């Protein structure tokens, strides 16, 4: 029996710089589905960003010595496309044996190529290994993961997202900040599981039931969707059910292929500073 098992699939990694590897995916695909399911339109005027953090960035200096760093890419949510994550990994690998005169040249090359792929200006920050820009921080607010600790009822494994768990009764205008580490969804390309921490900041006059919100988050466990689409579905469902005067939904997903993806969507508030969490 082969010792490789399911790891036996061969992937060819490029050894020369090749921006054509980058593969765009239209945001409209996921947003059209959200519009159909929720009635909430999230198209060209969507506010927020997708922050990609890459931990395996490398290139050559002018005498052929490998250089290593980390990077943060900021993609506006209003861009017409996202970039497929494996294509970004392969693209970054194509830089590994490419000489650059300066770090600024690396930064400008990546910014130009990613901007062309997604159809909007992408911010690129290259972070040295001695820099604490990507230091680990903690999510803000109340963790709702124990909200069902006293329940005797088994939480069913939903086939797909179930927004019926989200119920709202009239209450006083309140500003909420809460999070859950239990967001899990599946990649629509590979069906591999994606884990993340979802954080919500919301002002609403609807009274929240954290146990029911947790059940809603758990209903994503068998949902196939890109990270950006999952966050936008949560954002749209919260907009529909809770009718907030302000809303921020953010997910910090765990790393795959040396890259983690962190979408943030906002309504009537600022994106703020996105930090790196402990599982990243």
PDB file of N, CA and C in Angstrom, residues 13 16 53 59 77 87 95 111 123 130-131 163 172 181 194 205 216 236 280:
ATOM      1  N   UNK A  13       4.950  23.387  -8.920  1.00  0.00           N
ATOM      2  CA  UNK A  13       5.173  24.728  -8.425  1.00  0.00           C
ATOM      3  C   UNK A  13       6.077  25.473  -9.398  1.00  0.00           C
ATOM      4  N   UNK A  16       9.595  30.221 -12.176  1.00  0.00           N
ATOM      5  CA  UNK A  16       9.816  31.518 -12.812  1.00  0.00           C
ATOM      6  C   UNK A  16       8.584  32.384 -12.597  1.00  0.00           C
ATOM      7  N   UNK A  53      -3.206  37.491   4.664  1.00  0.00           N
ATOM      8  CA  UNK A  53      -1.916  37.509   5.334  1.00  0.00           C
ATOM      9  C   UNK A  53      -1.097  36.310   4.868  1.00  0.00           C
ATOM     10  N   UNK A  59      11.787  35.798  -2.216  1.00  0.00           N
ATOM     11  CA  UNK A  59      12.310  36.181  -3.518  1.00  0.00           C
ATOM     12  C   UNK A  59      13.832  36.161  -3.423  1.00  0.00           C
ATOM     13  N   UNK A  77     -13.754  45.400  -0.774  1.00  0.00           N
ATOM     14  CA  UNK A  77     -14.925  44.552  -1.016  1.00  0.00           C
ATOM     15  C   UNK A  77     -15.696  44.982  -2.249  1.00  0.00           C
ATOM     16  N   UNK A  87      -4.291  29.746  -6.443  1.00  0.00           N
ATOM     17  CA  UNK A  87      -3.582  30.459  -7.505  1.00  0.00           C
ATOM     18  C   UNK A  87      -2.684  31.540  -6.916  1.00  0.00           C
ATOM     19  N   UNK A  95       7.623  33.772  -7.338  1.00  0.00           N
ATOM     20  CA  UNK A  95       8.587  34.815  -7.014  1.00  0.00           C
ATOM     21  C   UNK A  95       9.834  34.263  -6.325  1.00  0.00           C
ATOM     22  N   UNK A 111       1.522  44.303  -6.019  1.00  0.00           N
ATOM     23  CA  UNK A 111       0.379  45.212  -6.052  1.00  0.00           C
ATOM     24  C   UNK A 111      -0.184  45.334  -7.467  1.00  0.00           C
ATOM     25  N   UNK A 123      -3.879  47.030  -1.687  1.00  0.00           N
ATOM     26  CA  UNK A 123      -2.799  47.492  -0.827  1.00  0.00           C
ATOM     27  C   UNK A 123      -1.869  46.346  -0.475  1.00  0.00           C
ATOM     28  N   UNK A 130      11.316  40.643  11.981  1.00  0.00           N
ATOM     29  CA  UNK A 130      11.489  41.290  13.276  1.00  0.00           C
ATOM     30  C   UNK A 130      10.426  42.324  13.589  1.00  0.00           C
ATOM     31  N   UNK A 131       9.444  42.443  12.717  1.00  0.00           N
ATOM     32  CA  UNK A 131       8.377  43.430  12.869  1.00  0.00           C
ATOM     33  C   UNK A 131       7.224  42.805  13.649  1.00  0.00           C
ATOM     34  N   UNK A 163     -30.921  30.214   8.517  1.00  0.00           N
ATOM     35  CA  UNK A 163     -31.134  31.531   9.123  1.00  0.00           C
ATOM     36  C   UNK A 163     -32.363  31.563  10.015  1.00  0.00           C
ATOM     37  N   UNK A 172     -34.333  47.442  23.758  1.00  0.00           N
ATOM     38  CA  UNK A 172     -33.744  48.772  23.817  1.00  0.00           C
ATOM     39  C   UNK A 172     -32.547  48.852  22.868  1.00  0.00           C
ATOM     40  N   UNK A 181     -15.485  31.199  18.070  1.00  0.00           N
ATOM     41  CA  UNK A 181     -14.381  30.494  17.406  1.00  0.00           C
ATOM     42  C   UNK A 181     -14.881  29.299  16.583  1.00  0.00           C
ATOM     43  N   UNK A 194     -12.751  24.778   6.360  1.00  0.00           N
ATOM     44  CA  UNK A 194     -12.146  26.059   6.712  1.00  0.00           C
ATOM     45  C   UNK A 194     -12.674  26.474   8.079  1.00  0.00           C
ATOM     46  N   UNK A 205     -31.954  47.787  17.989  1.00  0.00           N
ATOM     47  CA  UNK A 205     -32.979  47.774  19.047  1.00  0.00           C
ATOM     48  C   UNK A 205     -33.689  46.428  19.110  1.00  0.00           C
ATOM     49  N   UNK A 216     -26.981  29.254  14.643  1.00  0.00           N
ATOM     50  CA  UNK A 216     -26.882  29.754  13.259  1.00  0.00           C
ATOM     51  C   UNK A 216     -25.450  29.621  12.742  1.00  0.00           C
ATOM     52  N   UNK A 236     -25.510  39.703   5.571  1.00  0.00           N
ATOM     53  CA  UNK A 236     -26.832  39.910   4.986  1.00  0.00           C
ATOM     54  C   UNK A 236     -27.939  39.399   5.910  1.00  0.00           C
ATOM     55  N   UNK A 280      -3.998  31.826  13.945  1.00  0.00           N
ATOM     56  CA  UNK A 280      -3.387  32.219  12.688  1.00  0.00           C
ATOM     57  C   UNK A 280      -1.870  32.263  12.833  1.00  0.00           C
TER      58      UNK A 280
END
